[in-house]
Coordinates of C-alpha atoms and ligand atoms in Angstrom, one line a residue:
M1 CA 25.4 12.1 4.1
T2 CA 25.3 10.9 0.6
S3 CA 23.1 12.3 -2.2
I4 CA 22.2 11.4 -5.7
T5 CA 21.8 15.0 -6.8
A6 CA 23.5 16.3 -9.9
P7 CA 25.7 19.4 -9.6
T8 CA 24.5 22.8 -8.3
P9 CA 20.8 23.5 -8.8
G10 CA 20.2 25.8 -11.8
W11 CA 17.0 27.4 -10.4
T12 CA 15.1 27.8 -7.1
A13 CA 11.6 28.2 -5.9
A14 CA 10.4 28.8 -2.3
A15 CA 7.4 28.4 -0.1
D16 CA 6.5 27.8 3.5
V17 CA 5.9 24.1 2.9
V18 CA 7.1 21.8 0.1
I19 CA 4.9 18.7 -0.4
V20 CA 6.2 15.9 -2.5
G21 CA 3.6 13.8 -4.2
S22 CA 0.0 14.4 -5.4
G23 CA -1.9 11.3 -4.2
V24 CA -4.5 11.3 -1.5
A25 CA -1.9 12.0 1.1
G26 CA -0.1 14.9 -0.6
L27 CA -3.2 16.6 -1.8
T28 CA -4.9 16.3 1.6
A29 CA -1.7 17.6 3.3
A30 CA -1.6 20.6 1.0
L31 CA -5.2 21.5 1.9
H32 CA -4.5 21.2 5.6
A33 CA -1.2 23.1 5.5
R34 CA -3.1 25.9 3.9
R35 CA -5.4 26.1 6.9
T36 CA -2.4 27.3 8.9
G37 CA -2.0 30.2 6.4
R38 CA 1.2 28.8 4.9
T39 CA 2.0 28.8 1.2
V40 CA 2.5 25.4 -0.4
L41 CA 4.6 24.2 -3.3
L42 CA 3.2 20.8 -4.4
V43 CA 5.7 18.9 -6.6
T44 CA 5.0 15.7 -8.3
K45 CA 7.0 13.7 -10.8
G46 CA 4.3 12.9 -13.3
R47 CA 0.9 14.5 -13.9
V48 CA -1.0 15.6 -10.8
E49 CA -3.4 12.6 -11.0
E50 CA -0.7 9.9 -11.3
G51 CA 0.0 7.6 -8.4
S52 CA -1.6 4.7 -6.7
T53 CA -4.5 6.7 -5.4
R54 CA -6.4 6.9 -8.7
W55 CA -6.1 3.1 -9.1
A56 CA -7.8 2.2 -5.8
Q57 CA -10.8 0.2 -6.6
G58 CA -12.4 -1.4 -3.5
G59 CA -12.9 1.7 -1.4
I60 CA -12.1 3.3 1.9
A61 CA -12.7 1.7 5.3
A62 CA -14.4 3.6 8.2
A63 CA -16.9 2.8 10.9
L64 CA -19.7 4.7 9.2
A65 CA -22.6 2.2 9.6
D66 CA -25.0 2.4 12.5
D67 CA -24.1 -1.1 13.6
D68 CA -20.3 -0.5 13.4
T69 CA -17.9 1.2 15.9
P70 CA -14.3 2.4 15.8
E71 CA -13.5 -0.2 18.4
E72 CA -14.6 -3.0 16.0
H73 CA -12.5 -1.4 13.2
L74 CA -9.6 -1.2 15.6
H75 CA -10.0 -4.9 16.5
D76 CA -10.0 -6.0 12.9
T77 CA -7.0 -3.8 12.1
L78 CA -5.0 -5.2 15.0
V79 CA -5.8 -8.8 14.1
A80 CA -4.6 -8.2 10.5
G81 CA -1.5 -6.5 11.8
A82 CA -0.4 -9.7 13.6
G83 CA 0.8 -8.2 16.8
L84 CA 2.9 -5.4 15.4
C85 CA 0.5 -2.5 15.1
D86 CA 1.0 0.7 17.1
V87 CA -2.3 0.8 19.0
D88 CA -2.2 4.6 19.4
A89 CA -1.8 5.0 15.7
V90 CA -4.7 2.6 14.9
T91 CA -6.8 4.4 17.5
A92 CA -6.2 7.7 15.7
L93 CA -7.0 6.1 12.4
V94 CA -10.3 4.5 13.4
T95 CA -11.6 7.3 15.6
E96 CA -10.7 10.2 13.2
G97 CA -11.4 8.2 10.0
P98 CA -15.2 8.7 9.8
E99 CA -14.9 12.4 10.1
C100 CA -12.2 12.5 7.4
V101 CA -14.4 10.6 5.0
R102 CA -17.3 13.0 5.8
N103 CA -15.0 15.9 5.1
L104 CA -14.0 14.4 1.8
I105 CA -17.7 14.1 0.9
G106 CA -18.1 17.8 2.0
L107 CA -15.3 18.6 -0.5
G108 CA -17.3 17.2 -3.3
A109 CA -16.3 13.5 -3.5
H110 CA -19.4 11.4 -4.6
F111 CA -19.6 8.0 -3.0
D112 CA -22.1 5.3 -4.0
L113 CA -25.4 5.4 -2.1
D114 CA -27.8 2.6 -1.1
A115 CA -31.5 2.5 -1.9
A116 CA -32.3 4.6 1.2
G117 CA -29.9 7.3 0.2
G118 CA -27.3 6.4 2.8
L119 CA -23.7 5.4 2.0
A120 CA -23.5 2.0 0.3
L121 CA -21.0 0.0 2.4
T122 CA -19.5 -3.3 1.5
R123 CA -17.1 -5.8 3.2
E124 CA -13.6 -6.9 2.4
G125 CA -11.2 -9.5 3.7
G126 CA -10.5 -9.3 7.5
H127 CA -13.4 -6.9 8.1
H128 CA -16.3 -8.2 10.3
R129 CA -18.6 -5.4 9.3
D130 CA -19.8 -3.7 6.1
R131 CA -17.5 -0.6 6.3
I132 CA -16.0 0.0 2.9
A133 CA -17.4 3.1 1.2
H134 CA -16.9 3.1 -2.6
A135 CA -17.4 5.4 -5.5
G136 CA -18.3 4.8 -9.2
G137 CA -18.7 1.1 -8.3
D138 CA -15.0 0.3 -8.3
A139 CA -13.5 3.6 -9.1
T140 CA -13.1 5.0 -5.6
G141 CA -9.5 6.3 -5.9
A142 CA -10.2 8.1 -9.1
E143 CA -13.2 9.9 -7.5
I144 CA -11.2 10.8 -4.4
S145 CA -8.3 12.1 -6.6
R146 CA -10.7 14.1 -8.8
A147 CA -12.3 15.8 -5.8
L148 CA -9.0 16.6 -4.1
V149 CA -7.3 17.9 -7.3
A150 CA -10.3 20.2 -7.9
A151 CA -10.1 21.6 -4.3
V152 CA -6.3 22.1 -4.6
A153 CA -6.7 23.9 -8.0
L154 CA -9.1 26.4 -6.4
D155 CA -6.5 27.5 -3.8
P156 CA -4.2 30.2 -5.1
G157 CA -1.9 29.5 -2.1
I158 CA -0.9 26.1 -3.6
E159 CA 1.5 26.1 -6.5
L160 CA 1.7 22.9 -8.4
I161 CA 4.8 21.8 -10.3
E162 CA 4.3 18.6 -12.4
G163 CA 7.0 16.6 -14.1
A164 CA 9.3 17.3 -11.1
L165 CA 11.3 14.3 -9.9
V166 CA 12.5 15.0 -6.4
L167 CA 16.0 13.8 -5.8
D168 CA 17.3 14.6 -2.3
L169 CA 16.6 16.5 0.9
L170 CA 18.3 19.9 1.5
R171 CA 19.3 20.4 5.2
D172 CA 20.5 23.3 7.3
A173 CA 23.6 23.3 9.6
D174 CA 21.5 21.6 12.4
G175 CA 20.4 18.8 10.0
G176 CA 16.8 20.1 9.7
A177 CA 14.9 20.0 6.4
Q178 CA 15.1 23.1 4.3
G179 CA 13.7 21.8 1.0
V180 CA 14.5 19.4 -1.8
T181 CA 16.5 19.2 -5.0
L182 CA 14.5 18.2 -8.0
H183 CA 14.8 17.5 -11.7
V184 CA 12.2 19.1 -13.9
M185 CA 11.6 18.4 -17.5
G186 CA 10.4 21.0 -19.9
Q187 CA 8.6 23.5 -17.6
G188 CA 9.8 26.7 -19.1
Q189 CA 12.3 28.5 -16.9
R190 CA 12.2 25.7 -14.4
D191 CA 14.1 23.1 -16.4
G192 CA 16.8 20.7 -15.2
V193 CA 18.0 20.4 -11.6
G194 CA 16.6 23.0 -9.2
A195 CA 15.9 23.5 -5.5
A196 CA 12.5 23.9 -3.9
L197 CA 13.2 25.6 -0.6
A198 CA 11.0 25.4 2.6
P199 CA 11.6 24.8 6.3
I200 CA 8.9 22.1 6.2
V201 CA 9.0 19.2 3.8
V202 CA 6.2 16.6 3.6
L203 CA 7.0 13.4 1.8
A204 CA 3.8 11.9 0.2
T205 CA 5.6 9.9 -2.5
G206 CA 3.5 6.6 -2.2
G207 CA 4.9 3.1 -2.2
F208 CA 7.6 1.0 -3.8
G209 CA 5.7 -1.8 -5.6
Q210 CA 8.1 -1.3 -8.6
V211 CA 10.8 -3.0 -6.6
F212 CA 9.2 -6.2 -7.8
A213 CA 8.7 -7.4 -11.4
Q214 CA 4.9 -7.8 -11.1
T215 CA 3.0 -5.2 -9.1
T216 CA -0.4 -3.5 -9.0
N217 CA 1.4 -0.2 -8.5
P218 CA 1.8 2.4 -11.2
A219 CA 5.2 3.3 -12.7
V220 CA 5.8 6.2 -10.3
A221 CA 5.9 3.8 -7.3
T222 CA 9.7 3.5 -7.2
G223 CA 10.2 4.2 -3.5
D224 CA 11.8 7.6 -4.0
G225 CA 10.6 9.0 -0.7
V226 CA 12.0 6.1 1.4
A227 CA 15.3 6.2 -0.5
L228 CA 15.6 10.0 -0.1
A229 CA 14.8 9.7 3.6
L230 CA 17.4 7.0 4.0
R231 CA 20.1 9.0 2.2
A232 CA 19.3 12.0 4.5
G233 CA 19.8 9.8 7.6
A234 CA 16.1 9.3 8.5
E235 CA 14.8 6.1 10.1
V236 CA 12.6 3.7 8.2
A237 CA 10.6 0.8 9.7
D238 CA 8.8 -2.4 8.8
L239 CA 10.1 -2.6 5.2
E240 CA 10.0 -6.4 5.3
F241 CA 6.2 -6.3 5.3
V242 CA 5.1 -6.0 1.7
Q243 CA 1.6 -7.0 1.0
F244 CA 1.1 -9.1 -2.1
H245 CA -2.4 -8.8 -3.5
P246 CA -3.8 -12.3 -4.0
T247 CA -5.9 -11.7 -7.1
V248 CA -4.0 -9.8 -9.8
M249 CA -4.8 -10.7 -13.4
W250 CA -2.2 -13.1 -14.8
L251 CA -1.3 -11.9 -18.3
G252 CA 1.3 -14.5 -19.2
P253 CA 4.9 -15.3 -18.2
R254 CA 6.4 -12.2 -19.8
A255 CA 4.2 -9.6 -18.3
R256 CA 6.1 -6.9 -16.3
G257 CA 5.4 -3.8 -14.2
Q258 CA 1.9 -2.7 -13.3
Q259 CA -0.7 -5.5 -13.7
P260 CA -4.5 -5.1 -13.4
L261 CA -6.0 -5.8 -10.0
V262 CA -9.2 -7.7 -9.4
S263 CA -10.4 -6.1 -6.2
E264 CA -11.0 -8.0 -3.0
A265 CA -14.5 -6.5 -3.2
V266 CA -15.2 -9.0 -6.0
R267 CA -14.6 -11.8 -3.5
G268 CA -16.5 -9.7 -0.9
E269 CA -19.5 -10.0 -3.2
G270 CA -19.2 -13.8 -3.4
A271 CA -16.6 -14.7 -6.1
H272 CA -14.7 -18.0 -5.5
L273 CA -11.1 -19.1 -6.0
L274 CA -10.7 -22.3 -7.9
D275 CA -7.6 -24.4 -8.7
A276 CA -6.8 -26.0 -12.0
A277 CA -9.1 -28.9 -11.1
G278 CA -12.0 -26.6 -10.3
E279 CA -11.7 -27.1 -6.5
R280 CA -12.6 -24.3 -4.2
F281 CA -9.5 -24.7 -2.1
M282 CA -9.8 -21.7 0.3
I283 CA -12.6 -23.5 2.3
D284 CA -10.1 -25.9 3.8
V285 CA -7.5 -23.1 4.5
H286 CA -9.3 -20.6 6.7
P287 CA -12.8 -20.2 8.3
M288 CA -13.3 -17.0 6.3
A289 CA -12.4 -18.8 3.1
E290 CA -11.8 -16.3 0.3
L291 CA -12.3 -13.4 2.8
A292 CA -9.4 -14.5 5.0
P293 CA -6.6 -11.8 5.5
R294 CA -4.7 -11.1 2.3
D295 CA -1.5 -12.8 3.3
V296 CA -3.3 -16.0 4.0
V297 CA -5.1 -15.9 0.7
A298 CA -1.9 -15.0 -1.2
R299 CA 0.1 -17.8 0.4
A300 CA -2.7 -20.4 -0.2
I301 CA -2.8 -19.4 -3.9
K302 CA 1.0 -19.6 -4.2
R303 CA 1.0 -23.0 -2.5
R304 CA -1.7 -24.3 -4.7
M305 CA 0.2 -23.0 -7.8
M306 CA 3.3 -24.8 -6.6
E307 CA 1.4 -28.0 -6.0
T308 CA -0.3 -28.0 -9.4
G309 CA 2.6 -26.5 -11.3
E310 CA 0.3 -23.9 -12.8
P311 CA 1.3 -20.2 -13.0
H312 CA -2.0 -19.0 -11.7
V313 CA -5.4 -20.0 -10.2
W314 CA -8.9 -19.0 -11.3
L315 CA -11.4 -16.5 -9.9
D316 CA -15.0 -17.4 -10.6
A317 CA -17.5 -14.5 -10.5
R318 CA -19.8 -15.8 -13.2
M319 CA -22.6 -15.9 -10.7
F320 CA -22.8 -12.1 -10.7
G321 CA -24.3 -12.0 -14.1
D322 CA -24.2 -9.2 -16.6
R323 CA -26.0 -6.5 -14.7
M324 CA -24.1 -6.8 -11.4
W325 CA -20.8 -6.8 -13.3
E326 CA -21.7 -3.7 -15.2
E327 CA -23.1 -1.8 -12.2
R328 CA -20.8 -2.8 -9.4
F329 CA -17.5 -3.5 -11.1
P330 CA -17.5 -1.6 -14.4
T331 CA -13.7 -0.8 -14.3
I332 CA -12.7 -4.4 -13.6
L333 CA -15.2 -5.7 -16.2
A334 CA -13.7 -3.4 -18.8
S335 CA -10.1 -4.3 -17.8
C336 CA -10.9 -8.1 -18.0
R337 CA -12.5 -7.7 -21.4
A338 CA -9.6 -5.5 -22.7
H339 CA -7.3 -8.4 -21.8
G340 CA -9.4 -11.0 -23.5
F341 CA -11.5 -12.6 -20.7
D342 CA -15.2 -12.1 -20.2
P343 CA -15.8 -12.6 -16.4
V344 CA -19.6 -12.8 -17.0
T345 CA -19.1 -16.2 -18.7
E346 CA -15.4 -17.1 -18.1
L347 CA -13.0 -17.7 -15.2
I348 CA -10.4 -15.0 -14.6
P349 CA -6.7 -16.2 -14.3
V350 CA -5.2 -14.6 -11.2
A351 CA -1.9 -14.8 -9.2
P352 CA -0.4 -12.8 -6.3
A353 CA 1.7 -9.6 -7.1
S354 CA 3.2 -6.9 -4.9
H355 CA 0.6 -4.4 -3.9
Y356 CA 1.3 -2.4 -0.7
A357 CA 4.2 -1.4 1.5
S358 CA 3.2 -1.5 5.1
G359 CA 6.5 -0.1 6.1
G360 CA 8.2 3.2 5.2
V361 CA 9.7 6.3 6.7
L362 CA 9.1 6.1 10.5
T363 CA 6.8 8.8 11.8
D364 CA 5.2 9.7 15.1
L365 CA 1.4 10.2 15.4
D366 CA 1.8 13.7 13.8
G367 CA 3.7 12.5 10.8
R368 CA 7.1 13.7 12.1
T369 CA 10.1 11.8 11.0
S370 CA 13.5 11.6 12.8
I371 CA 14.7 14.7 10.9
P372 CA 13.4 18.1 12.1
G373 CA 11.0 19.7 9.6
L374 CA 10.7 16.4 7.6
F375 CA 7.2 14.9 7.7
A376 CA 5.7 11.9 5.9
C377 CA 2.2 10.6 5.3
G378 CA 0.4 8.1 3.1
E379 CA 2.0 4.9 1.8
V380 CA 5.6 6.3 2.1
A381 CA 5.2 6.7 5.8
C382 CA 5.2 4.1 8.5
T383 CA 2.9 5.3 11.2
G384 CA 2.5 1.8 12.7
V385 CA -1.2 1.4 11.7
H386 CA -0.6 -1.6 9.5
G387 CA 1.8 -3.6 11.6
A388 CA 2.8 -6.8 9.8
N389 CA -0.1 -6.6 7.4
R390 CA -2.5 -4.0 6.2
L391 CA -6.2 -4.5 6.6
A392 CA -7.9 -4.0 3.2
S393 CA -8.9 -0.4 2.4
N394 CA -7.2 1.1 5.4
S395 CA -4.6 2.9 3.3
L396 CA -6.6 5.6 1.6
L397 CA -8.0 6.3 5.1
E398 CA -4.4 6.4 6.6
G399 CA -3.5 9.0 3.9
L400 CA -6.5 11.2 4.9
V401 CA -6.1 10.9 8.6
F402 CA -2.4 11.4 9.0
A403 CA -2.2 14.2 6.4
A404 CA -4.8 16.0 8.4
R405 CA -2.8 15.4 11.6
I406 CA 0.3 16.9 9.9
G407 CA -1.8 20.0 9.2
Q408 CA -2.7 20.2 12.9
A409 CA 0.9 19.8 13.9
L410 CA 2.0 22.6 11.6
A411 CA -0.3 25.0 13.4
G412 CA 2.0 24.9 16.4
D413 CA 5.3 24.6 14.4
T414 CA 7.8 27.5 14.5
R415 CA 10.5 26.4 12.1
T416 CA 11.9 29.1 9.9
A417 CA 13.8 29.2 6.6
R418 CA 17.6 28.9 7.0
P419 CA 20.4 28.5 4.5
A420 CA 21.0 25.0 3.3
P421 CA 24.4 24.2 1.7
P422 CA 24.4 22.6 -1.7
L423 CA 24.6 18.8 -1.7
S424 CA 27.6 16.9 -2.8
S425 CA 27.0 14.3 -5.6
D426 CA 29.5 11.7 -4.7
A427 CA 27.2 8.7 -4.5
P428 CA 27.3 6.3 -7.5
L429 CA 24.1 5.8 -9.3
I430 CA 22.8 2.4 -10.5
S431 CA 22.2 2.3 -14.2
G432 CA 18.6 2.1 -15.3
S433 CA 19.5 -0.8 -17.6
E434 CA 19.8 -2.9 -14.4
R435 CA 16.2 -2.3 -13.3
R436 CA 14.7 -5.5 -14.7
R437 CA 17.4 -7.7 -13.2
L438 CA 16.8 -6.1 -9.8
Q439 CA 13.0 -6.5 -10.0
Q440 CA 13.2 -10.1 -11.2
A441 CA 15.6 -11.0 -8.4
M442 CA 13.2 -9.4 -5.8
S443 CA 10.2 -11.2 -7.3
D444 CA 11.9 -14.6 -7.5
D445 CA 13.4 -14.5 -4.0
V446 CA 11.7 -11.9 -1.7
S447 CA 8.0 -12.3 -2.5
V448 CA 5.5 -14.4 -0.6
I449 CA 8.0 -17.2 0.1
R450 CA 11.4 -16.3 1.7
S451 CA 14.2 -18.2 3.2
A452 CA 17.9 -17.6 4.3
E453 CA 18.9 -19.2 1.0
S454 CA 16.7 -17.1 -1.3
L455 CA 17.6 -13.9 0.6
A456 CA 21.3 -14.7 0.3
R457 CA 20.8 -15.1 -3.5
V458 CA 19.1 -11.8 -3.9
R459 CA 21.6 -10.0 -1.7
H460 CA 24.3 -11.3 -4.0
V461 CA 22.5 -9.7 -7.0
L462 CA 22.0 -6.4 -5.2
T463 CA 25.7 -6.3 -4.3
D464 CA 26.6 -7.1 -7.9
L465 CA 24.4 -4.2 -9.2
A466 CA 26.1 -1.6 -7.0
S467 CA 28.4 -0.4 -9.8
G468 CA 28.0 3.1 -11.1
A469 CA 25.9 4.4 -14.1
K470 CA 27.9 6.1 -16.8
G471 CA 27.4 9.6 -18.2
V472 CA 24.7 12.2 -17.3
P473 CA 22.1 10.5 -15.1
C474 CA 18.5 10.2 -16.3
T475 CA 15.2 9.5 -14.6
D476 CA 15.7 5.8 -15.1
D477 CA 19.1 5.9 -13.3
W478 CA 17.7 7.9 -10.4
E479 CA 14.7 5.7 -9.9
T480 CA 16.7 2.5 -10.2
T481 CA 19.1 3.8 -7.6
N482 CA 16.1 4.4 -5.3
L483 CA 14.7 0.9 -6.0
H484 CA 18.1 -0.5 -5.1
T485 CA 18.4 1.5 -1.9
V486 CA 14.9 0.3 -0.8
A487 CA 15.6 -3.3 -1.8
Q488 CA 18.8 -3.4 0.2
V489 CA 17.0 -2.4 3.5
L490 CA 14.0 -4.6 2.7
V491 CA 16.2 -7.6 2.2
A492 CA 18.3 -6.8 5.3
H493 CA 15.1 -6.7 7.4
A494 CA 13.7 -9.9 5.8
R495 CA 17.0 -11.7 6.7
M496 CA 17.0 -10.5 10.2
R497 CA 13.4 -11.4 11.0
E498 CA 13.7 -15.1 11.6
E499 CA 10.0 -15.9 11.9
T500 CA 6.8 -15.9 9.9
R501 CA 4.4 -13.1 10.6
G502 CA 1.7 -11.2 8.6
S503 CA 3.0 -10.6 5.1
H504 CA 6.5 -11.9 5.9
W505 CA 6.7 -15.6 5.4
R506 CA 10.0 -17.4 6.1
E507 CA 9.9 -21.0 4.9
D508 CA 12.8 -21.8 7.2
F509 CA 11.1 -20.2 10.2
P510 CA 7.5 -21.0 9.6
E511 CA 6.2 -20.1 13.1
R512 CA 5.4 -16.7 14.6
D513 CA 7.8 -16.0 17.4
D514 CA 6.4 -13.4 19.8
E515 CA 9.1 -14.0 22.3
R516 CA 12.0 -13.0 20.0
W517 CA 10.3 -11.1 17.3
R518 CA 7.4 -9.0 18.7
V519 CA 9.5 -6.0 17.9
R520 CA 9.7 -3.6 14.9
L521 CA 12.8 -3.4 12.8
V522 CA 14.0 0.2 12.4
S523 CA 17.0 1.2 10.2
H524 CA 18.9 4.1 9.0
L525 CA 22.0 4.6 6.7
T526 CA 25.2 5.6 8.4
E527 CA 27.3 8.3 6.8
Y528 CA 29.3 5.6 5.1
G529 CA 26.1 4.1 3.6
D530 CA 25.9 1.1 5.9
I531 CA 22.6 -0.1 7.2
D532 CA 22.3 0.4 11.0
S533 CA 19.2 -1.4 12.5
R534 CA 17.6 -1.5 15.9
H535 CA 14.6 -3.2 17.5
M536 CA 11.7 -1.0 18.5
P537 CA 9.2 -2.2 21.1
V538 CA 5.6 -2.4 19.9
Q539 CA 3.2 0.1 21.4
G540 CA 0.3 -1.8 23.0
G541 CA -0.3 -5.2 24.5
L542 CA -0.8 -8.6 22.8
T543 CA -4.5 -8.8 23.7
H544 CA -5.2 -7.8 20.1
G545 CA -3.5 -9.0 17.0
A546 CA -3.3 -12.6 18.3
H547 CA -3.0 -15.4 15.8
Ligands
FAD601 C1 -4.4 -1.0 -8.0 C2 -4.5 -0.5 -6.6 C3 -5.7 -0.7 -5.9 C4 -5.8 -0.2 -4.6 N1 -7.0 -0.2 -3.9 C5 -7.1 0.3 -2.7 C6 -8.4 0.4 -2.1 O1 -9.4 0.0 -2.6 N2 -8.4 1.0 -0.8 C7 -7.3 1.5 -0.2 O2 -7.5 2.0 0.9 N3 -6.1 1.4 -0.8 C8 -6.0 0.9 -2.0 N4 -4.8 0.8 -2.6 C9 -3.7 1.4 -2.0 C10 -3.8 3.0 -2.0 O3 -4.3 3.3 -3.3 C11 -2.5 3.6 -1.8 O4 -1.9 3.1 -0.7 C12 -2.7 5.1 -1.6 O5 -3.4 5.6 -2.7 C13 -1.4 5.8 -1.5 O6 -1.6 7.2 -1.5 P1 -0.4 8.2 -1.5 O7 -0.9 9.5 -1.6 O8 0.5 7.8 -0.3 O9 0.5 7.8 -2.7 P2 0.2 7.8 -4.3 O10 -1.2 8.0 -4.6 O11 0.9 6.7 -4.9 O12 0.9 9.2 -4.7 C14 2.3 9.3 -4.7 C15 2.7 10.6 -5.4 O13 4.0 10.8 -5.3 C16 4.6 11.2 -6.5 N5 6.0 10.9 -6.5 C17 6.6 9.7 -6.2 N6 8.0 9.9 -6.2 C18 8.2 11.2 -6.5 C19 9.4 12.0 -6.6 N7 10.6 11.4 -6.5 N8 9.3 13.3 -6.9 C20 8.1 13.8 -7.1 N9 6.9 13.2 -6.9 C21 7.0 11.8 -6.6 C22 3.8 10.4 -7.5 O14 3.9 10.8 -8.8 C23 2.4 10.5 -6.9 O15 1.9 11.8 -7.3 C24 -4.7 0.4 -3.9 C25 -3.5 0.5 -4.7 C26 -3.4 0.0 -6.0 C27 -2.1 0.2 -6.7

């Protein structure tokens, strides 16, 4: 197998479990792994609170209301997933979800309450009940992160290493996980490339929004976990299904990287989308209008932008007034004002941007990947709960539920530490200076509108980029190489899937084709670096997730 690791590690650390990433999934996995009595090394490439989790605004979905049931949550999730959800995974999500949210509250997370002192629940696109719990108005992720970080900090059995960029998986003679190589900057004795050894490795590295030029994802979301897993020979699935958030603040034609999100909850509370002529165009597109599933809204916006020649549409939430904006959406209000729009009196310019990776490293219901000892949870994983499109606010919940499931699976796991030979470093790196070109090509040709022609164009760019970086590799080179690896498989899947489904829209195959394509695409890299793909049958019937 190939690796991108620099020569021989200069230092080592060891524990029973290495967890990579400190978002909702990694932090929850760490707490649950501790319940089995194991020591945990939690490594994260930025500071502990960095990642998508702290940016989550809308909230966390769970059937917590008296008039709601897990069955209804299951139904809404399967409909959004457009026939590709794994029904067993969704069942685990919706039935175990409410207890996981209650556990989070028990841990000290403060959710917003209604006048009667119960959880204040709201509704988002695709949900037929009020089931989104939120905190600090629109600062749900920050509160979840705060509570989990505090709980982790109290546990002496969890050692945290920040500023540690994980590079590759270390494996024993039987191919099982035995730790990771990582590059640490300026942490005293642990400086430069080292090895974190453990017979169990949990990937919780989040998504890969940075594969695209405009995204809601923070800078750390460079798909490192998916790329690392691919290099180690693990299977990944559903990479073609990238959700584009319909309402991301449009900050001008030159804006790159993370862009501010205007949460779906703003539409949930009654905001309208208007085109350049002031027309509320979603009414003619879908019976749920602005609350239609995200892919429907994103495509309708993109279509309207193409028809009018405008680079964005408008979001009108002036009807909220001062007080509601300040109480319910203080973060978005501040963000709008910081960028020069006052949503109390003005329209907000919005356009779709990459937001969520429904696919990732293929796991079973206990977070196990195809490599012994390697687990994955959160956005990096593909448990099958999202199918072709994620239902809003199901991802924080997925992180909680499946991280807890990994903890339970570890209770019965008997893997032990074994020697892992050093990795070779023969694979060429892509220079960090090529990152913008890669991202722009992906945004231009693999976003909400795809075709054989656009995919051939982007493939050409990706092949052209595959020349090596010169000199000693830096973080930018490593991350750009990971973005490139993810992009290659994403594009390969998008080319193969000759239909339109969920968040994958092929202009040249505009219909959903259940006969040919009600299968999941699963791929791994061969030892020569070629992409080897297979079709995986979908778990569960077509009674749910119909059009
Ligand atoms: C703006 C925004 C709003 C959102 N709103 C919602 C919402 O309202 N509800 C909802 O359910 N979901 C929402 N989401 C999605 C949700 O936030 C994410 O899917 C979820 O937080 C992912 O959690 P995670 O733990 O898997 O990953 P993250 O929280 O992204 O954490 C990943 C961690 O891995 C670390 N890492 C990555 N690569 C490496 C490496 N090579 N070495 C070491 N560490 C590494 C990162 O530094 C980070 O600590 C939103 C996302 C965004 C961006």
